[in-house]
mmCIF file with all atom_site columns, C-alpha atoms in Angstrom:
data_model
loop_
_atom_site.group_PDB
_atom_site.id
_atom_site.type_symbol
_atom_site.label_atom_id
_atom_site.label_alt_id
_atom_site.label_comp_id
_atom_site.label_asym_id
_atom_site.label_entity_id
_atom_site.label_seq_id
_atom_site.pdbx_PDB_ins_code
_atom_site.Cartn_x
_atom_site.Cartn_y
_atom_site.Cartn_z
_atom_site.occupancy
_atom_site.B_iso_or_equiv
_atom_site.pdbx_formal_charge
_atom_site.auth_seq_id
_atom_site.auth_comp_id
_atom_site.auth_asym_id
_atom_site.auth_atom_id
_atom_site.pdbx_PDB_model_num
ATOM 1  C CA . MET A 1 1  ? -0.114  0.123  -0.044  1.00 0.00 ? 1  MET A CA 1
ATOM 2  C CA . ALA A 1 2  ? 2.558   2.301  0.875   1.00 0.00 ? 2  ALA A CA 1
ATOM 3  C CA . LYS A 1 3  ? 4.687   1.672  -2.548  1.00 0.00 ? 3  LYS A CA 1
ATOM 4  C CA . LYS A 1 4  ? 1.437   2.782  -4.495  1.00 0.00 ? 4  LYS A CA 1
ATOM 5  C CA . ASP A 1 5  ? 1.194   5.825  -2.352  1.00 0.00 ? 5  ASP A CA 1
ATOM 6  C CA . ARG A 1 6  ? 4.604   6.738  -2.947  1.00 0.00 ? 6  ARG A CA 1
ATOM 7  C CA . LYS A 1 7  ? 4.190   6.051  -6.847  1.00 0.00 ? 7  LYS A CA 1
ATOM 8  C CA . TYR A 1 8  ? 1.314   8.076  -6.937  1.00 0.00 ? 8  TYR A CA 1
ATOM 9  C CA . ARG A 1 9  ? 3.200   11.053 -5.202  1.00 0.00 ? 9  ARG A CA 1
ATOM 10 C CA . GLN A 1 10 ? 5.769   10.851 -7.430  1.00 0.00 ? 10 GLN A CA 1
ATOM 11 C CA . GLU A 1 11 ? 3.536   11.007 -10.560 1.00 0.00 ? 11 GLU A CA 1
ATOM 12 C CA . GLN A 1 12 ? 1.836   13.967 -9.046  1.00 0.00 ? 12 GLN A CA 1
ATOM 13 C CA . ALA A 1 13 ? 5.378   15.688 -8.686  1.00 0.00 ? 13 ALA A CA 1
ATOM 14 C CA . ALA A 1 14 ? 6.322   14.815 -11.974 1.00 0.00 ? 14 ALA A CA 1
ATOM 15 C CA . ALA A 1 15 ? 3.068   16.165 -13.477 1.00 0.00 ? 15 ALA A CA 1
ATOM 16 C CA . THR A 1 16 ? 3.296   19.510 -11.978 1.00 0.00 ? 16 THR A CA 1
ATOM 17 C CA . ALA A 1 17 ? 6.795   19.776 -12.819 1.00 0.00 ? 17 ALA A CA 1
ATOM 18 C CA . GLU A 1 18 ? 5.872   19.509 -16.286 1.00 0.00 ? 18 GLU A CA 1
ATOM 19 C CA . ALA A 1 19 ? 3.190   21.796 -16.368 1.00 0.00 ? 19 ALA A CA 1
ATOM 20 C CA . PRO A 1 20 ? 4.038   25.113 -17.982 1.00 0.00 ? 20 PRO A CA 1
ATOM 21 C CA . VAL A 1 21 ? 3.845   28.076 -15.394 1.00 0.00 ? 21 VAL A CA 1
ATOM 22 C CA . GLN A 1 22 ? 1.477   30.731 -16.465 1.00 0.00 ? 22 GLN A CA 1
ATOM 23 C CA . ALA A 1 23 ? 1.972   34.387 -15.467 1.00 0.00 ? 23 ALA A CA 1
ATOM 24 C CA . VAL A 1 24 ? -0.908  35.735 -13.865 1.00 0.00 ? 24 VAL A CA 1
ATOM 25 C CA . PRO A 1 25 ? -1.963  39.086 -15.492 1.00 0.00 ? 25 PRO A CA 1
ATOM 26 C CA . ALA A 1 26 ? -1.576  42.020 -12.853 1.00 0.00 ? 26 ALA A CA 1
ATOM 27 C CA . ALA A 1 27 ? -4.682  43.619 -11.910 1.00 0.00 ? 27 ALA A CA 1
ATOM 28 C CA . GLU A 1 28 ? -5.459  47.052 -11.997 1.00 0.00 ? 28 GLU A CA 1
ATOM 29 C CA . ASP A 1 29 ? -4.409  48.747 -8.949  1.00 0.00 ? 29 ASP A CA 1
ATOM 30 C CA . PRO A 1 30 ? -7.857  49.717 -7.158  1.00 0.00 ? 30 PRO A CA 1
ATOM 31 C CA . ALA A 1 31 ? -8.345  53.308 -5.860  1.00 0.00 ? 31 ALA A CA 1
ATOM 32 C CA . PRO A 1 32 ? -6.301  54.215 -2.706  1.00 0.00 ? 32 PRO A CA 1
ATOM 33 C CA . GLU A 1 33 ? -8.290  53.836 0.321   1.00 0.00 ? 33 GLU A CA 1
ATOM 34 C CA . LYS A 1 34 ? -8.530  56.958 2.532   1.00 0.00 ? 34 LYS A CA 1
ATOM 35 C CA . PRO A 1 35 ? -7.207  55.336 5.941   1.00 0.00 ? 35 PRO A CA 1
ATOM 36 C CA . VAL A 1 36 ? -9.386  56.121 9.237   1.00 0.00 ? 36 VAL A CA 1
ATOM 37 C CA . SER A 1 37 ? -8.495  59.515 10.611  1.00 0.00 ? 37 SER A CA 1
ATOM 38 C CA . SER A 1 38 ? -6.488  59.578 13.925  1.00 0.00 ? 38 SER A CA 1
ATOM 39 C CA . GLY A 1 39 ? -9.065  61.914 15.291  1.00 0.00 ? 39 GLY A CA 1
ATOM 40 C CA . LEU A 1 40 ? -11.770 59.201 14.851  1.00 0.00 ? 40 LEU A CA 1
ATOM 41 C CA . VAL A 1 41 ? -9.524  56.524 16.381  1.00 0.00 ? 41 VAL A CA 1
ATOM 42 C CA . LEU A 1 42 ? -9.012  58.570 19.520  1.00 0.00 ? 42 LEU A CA 1
ATOM 43 C CA . LEU A 1 43 ? -12.543 59.640 19.746  1.00 0.00 ? 43 LEU A CA 1
ATOM 44 C CA . PHE A 1 44 ? -13.538 55.906 19.564  1.00 0.00 ? 44 PHE A CA 1
ATOM 45 C CA . TRP A 1 45 ? -10.933 54.817 22.360  1.00 0.00 ? 45 TRP A CA 1
ATOM 46 C CA . GLY A 1 46 ? -11.631 57.998 24.502  1.00 0.00 ? 46 GLY A CA 1
ATOM 47 C CA . PHE A 1 47 ? -15.130 56.947 24.525  1.00 0.00 ? 47 PHE A CA 1
ATOM 48 C CA . ILE A 1 48 ? -14.439 53.348 25.744  1.00 0.00 ? 48 ILE A CA 1
ATOM 49 C CA . VAL A 1 49 ? -12.503 54.993 28.445  1.00 0.00 ? 49 VAL A CA 1
ATOM 50 C CA . ALA A 1 50 ? -14.700 57.607 29.387  1.00 0.00 ? 50 ALA A CA 1
ATOM 51 C CA . LEU A 1 51 ? -17.568 54.509 29.677  1.00 0.00 ? 51 LEU A CA 1
ATOM 52 C CA . LEU A 1 52 ? -15.198 52.570 31.853  1.00 0.00 ? 52 LEU A CA 1
ATOM 53 C CA . PHE A 1 53 ? -14.485 55.366 34.312  1.00 0.00 ? 53 PHE A CA 1
ATOM 54 C CA . GLY A 1 54 ? -18.130 56.377 34.144  1.00 0.00 ? 54 GLY A CA 1
ATOM 55 C CA . THR A 1 55 ? -18.917 52.864 35.068  1.00 0.00 ? 55 THR A CA 1
ATOM 56 C CA . TRP A 1 56 ? -16.572 52.680 37.910  1.00 0.00 ? 56 TRP A CA 1
ATOM 57 C CA . GLY A 1 57 ? -17.885 55.732 39.463  1.00 0.00 ? 57 GLY A CA 1
ATOM 58 C CA . ILE A 1 58 ? -21.742 54.956 39.298  1.00 0.00 ? 58 ILE A CA 1
ATOM 59 C CA . GLU A 1 59 ? -20.834 51.643 40.840  1.00 0.00 ? 59 GLU A CA 1
ATOM 60 C CA . SER A 1 60 ? -18.523 53.052 43.497  1.00 0.00 ? 60 SER A CA 1
ATOM 61 C CA . PHE A 1 61 ? -20.667 55.847 44.516  1.00 0.00 ? 61 PHE A CA 1
ATOM 62 C CA . THR A 1 62 ? -24.279 54.488 44.196  1.00 0.00 ? 62 THR A CA 1
ATOM 63 C CA . ASN A 1 63 ? -26.161 51.715 44.880  1.00 0.00 ? 63 ASN A CA 1
ATOM 64 C CA . VAL A 1 64 ? -27.395 50.878 41.311  1.00 0.00 ? 64 VAL A CA 1
ATOM 65 C CA . SER A 1 65 ? -27.369 46.940 40.702  1.00 0.00 ? 65 SER A CA 1
ATOM 66 C CA . GLU A 1 66 ? -24.568 45.967 38.432  1.00 0.00 ? 66 GLU A CA 1
ATOM 67 C CA . ALA A 1 67 ? -27.352 44.349 36.009  1.00 0.00 ? 67 ALA A CA 1
ATOM 68 C CA . LYS A 1 68 ? -29.094 47.522 35.456  1.00 0.00 ? 68 LYS A CA 1
ATOM 69 C CA . LEU A 1 69 ? -25.968 49.333 35.017  1.00 0.00 ? 69 LEU A CA 1
ATOM 70 C CA . GLU A 1 70 ? -24.861 47.121 32.410  1.00 0.00 ? 70 GLU A CA 1
ATOM 71 C CA . ARG A 1 71 ? -28.135 47.355 30.496  1.00 0.00 ? 71 ARG A CA 1
ATOM 72 C CA . TRP A 1 72 ? -28.085 51.251 30.377  1.00 0.00 ? 72 TRP A CA 1
ATOM 73 C CA . LEU A 1 73 ? -24.481 51.349 29.387  1.00 0.00 ? 73 LEU A CA 1
ATOM 74 C CA . MET A 1 74 ? -24.804 48.833 26.647  1.00 0.00 ? 74 MET A CA 1
ATOM 75 C CA . LEU A 1 75 ? -27.420 51.071 24.907  1.00 0.00 ? 75 LEU A CA 1
ATOM 76 C CA . PRO A 1 76 ? -24.856 54.140 24.357  1.00 0.00 ? 76 PRO A CA 1
ATOM 77 C CA . LEU A 1 77 ? -22.133 51.868 23.565  1.00 0.00 ? 77 LEU A CA 1
ATOM 78 C CA . ALA A 1 78 ? -24.024 50.069 20.933  1.00 0.00 ? 78 ALA A CA 1
ATOM 79 C CA . LEU A 1 79 ? -25.212 53.362 19.463  1.00 0.00 ? 79 LEU A CA 1
ATOM 80 C CA . PHE A 1 80 ? -21.511 54.814 19.557  1.00 0.00 ? 80 PHE A CA 1
ATOM 81 C CA . CYS A 1 81 ? -20.209 51.648 17.712  1.00 0.00 ? 81 CYS A CA 1
ATOM 82 C CA . VAL A 1 82 ? -23.028 52.148 14.798  1.00 0.00 ? 82 VAL A CA 1
ATOM 83 C CA . LEU A 1 83 ? -21.890 55.958 14.633  1.00 0.00 ? 83 LEU A CA 1
ATOM 84 C CA . ILE A 1 84 ? -18.447 54.709 14.076  1.00 0.00 ? 84 ILE A CA 1
ATOM 85 C CA . LEU A 1 85 ? -19.392 52.201 11.544  1.00 0.00 ? 85 LEU A CA 1
ATOM 86 C CA . PHE A 1 86 ? -21.331 54.811 9.670   1.00 0.00 ? 86 PHE A CA 1
ATOM 87 C CA . LEU A 1 87 ? -18.416 57.283 9.837   1.00 0.00 ? 87 LEU A CA 1
ATOM 88 C CA . THR A 1 88 ? -15.928 54.656 8.481   1.00 0.00 ? 88 THR A CA 1
ATOM 89 C CA . ARG A 1 89 ? -18.144 52.995 5.696   1.00 0.00 ? 89 ARG A CA 1
ATOM 90 C CA . LYS A 1 90 ? -16.791 52.651 2.315   1.00 0.00 ? 90 LYS A CA 1
ATOM 91 C CA . LYS A 1 91 ? -18.397 54.838 -0.284  1.00 0.00 ? 91 LYS A CA 1
ATOM 92 C CA . LYS A 1 92 ? -19.923 52.879 -3.291  1.00 0.00 ? 92 LYS A CA 1
ATOM 93 C CA . SER A 1 93 ? -18.342 53.675 -6.643  1.00 0.00 ? 93 SER A CA 1
ATOM 94 C CA . PRO A 1 94 ? -20.641 55.110 -9.267  1.00 0.00 ? 94 PRO A CA 1
ATOM 95 C CA . ASP A 1 95 ? -19.503 52.907 -11.811 1.00 0.00 ? 95 ASP A CA 1
ATOM 96 C CA . VAL A 1 96 ? -20.534 49.636 -10.143 1.00 0.00 ? 96 VAL A CA 1
ATOM 97 C CA . PRO A 1 97 ? -24.088 48.795 -10.926 1.00 0.00 ? 97 PRO A CA 1
ATOM 98 C CA . GLU A 1 98 ? -26.600 47.911 -8.481  1.00 0.00 ? 98 GLU A CA 1
ATOM 99 C CA . VAL A 1 99 ? -27.300 44.002 -8.295  1.00 0.00 ? 99 VAL A CA 1
#
């Protein structure tokens, strides 16, 4: 059984060695994408840090239960993430037709 496998592998190696290598045509360079601005990155991480410190402050100085606190803090976090995704979305090219 091992001899058959070895023979099969040798045949495959010989077949791939004999096959001519075709050059792949170079694709056109797409339009350079605008990177996300550093201000937007700082805004995102600043909001996360403010949310963490706000959570710590509310939990330390009030008697709000942790479950209620988590529910109320997830809402602004979710809205903020949607806002960041909206601001960083890619614009559609006018040359690409709608499907």
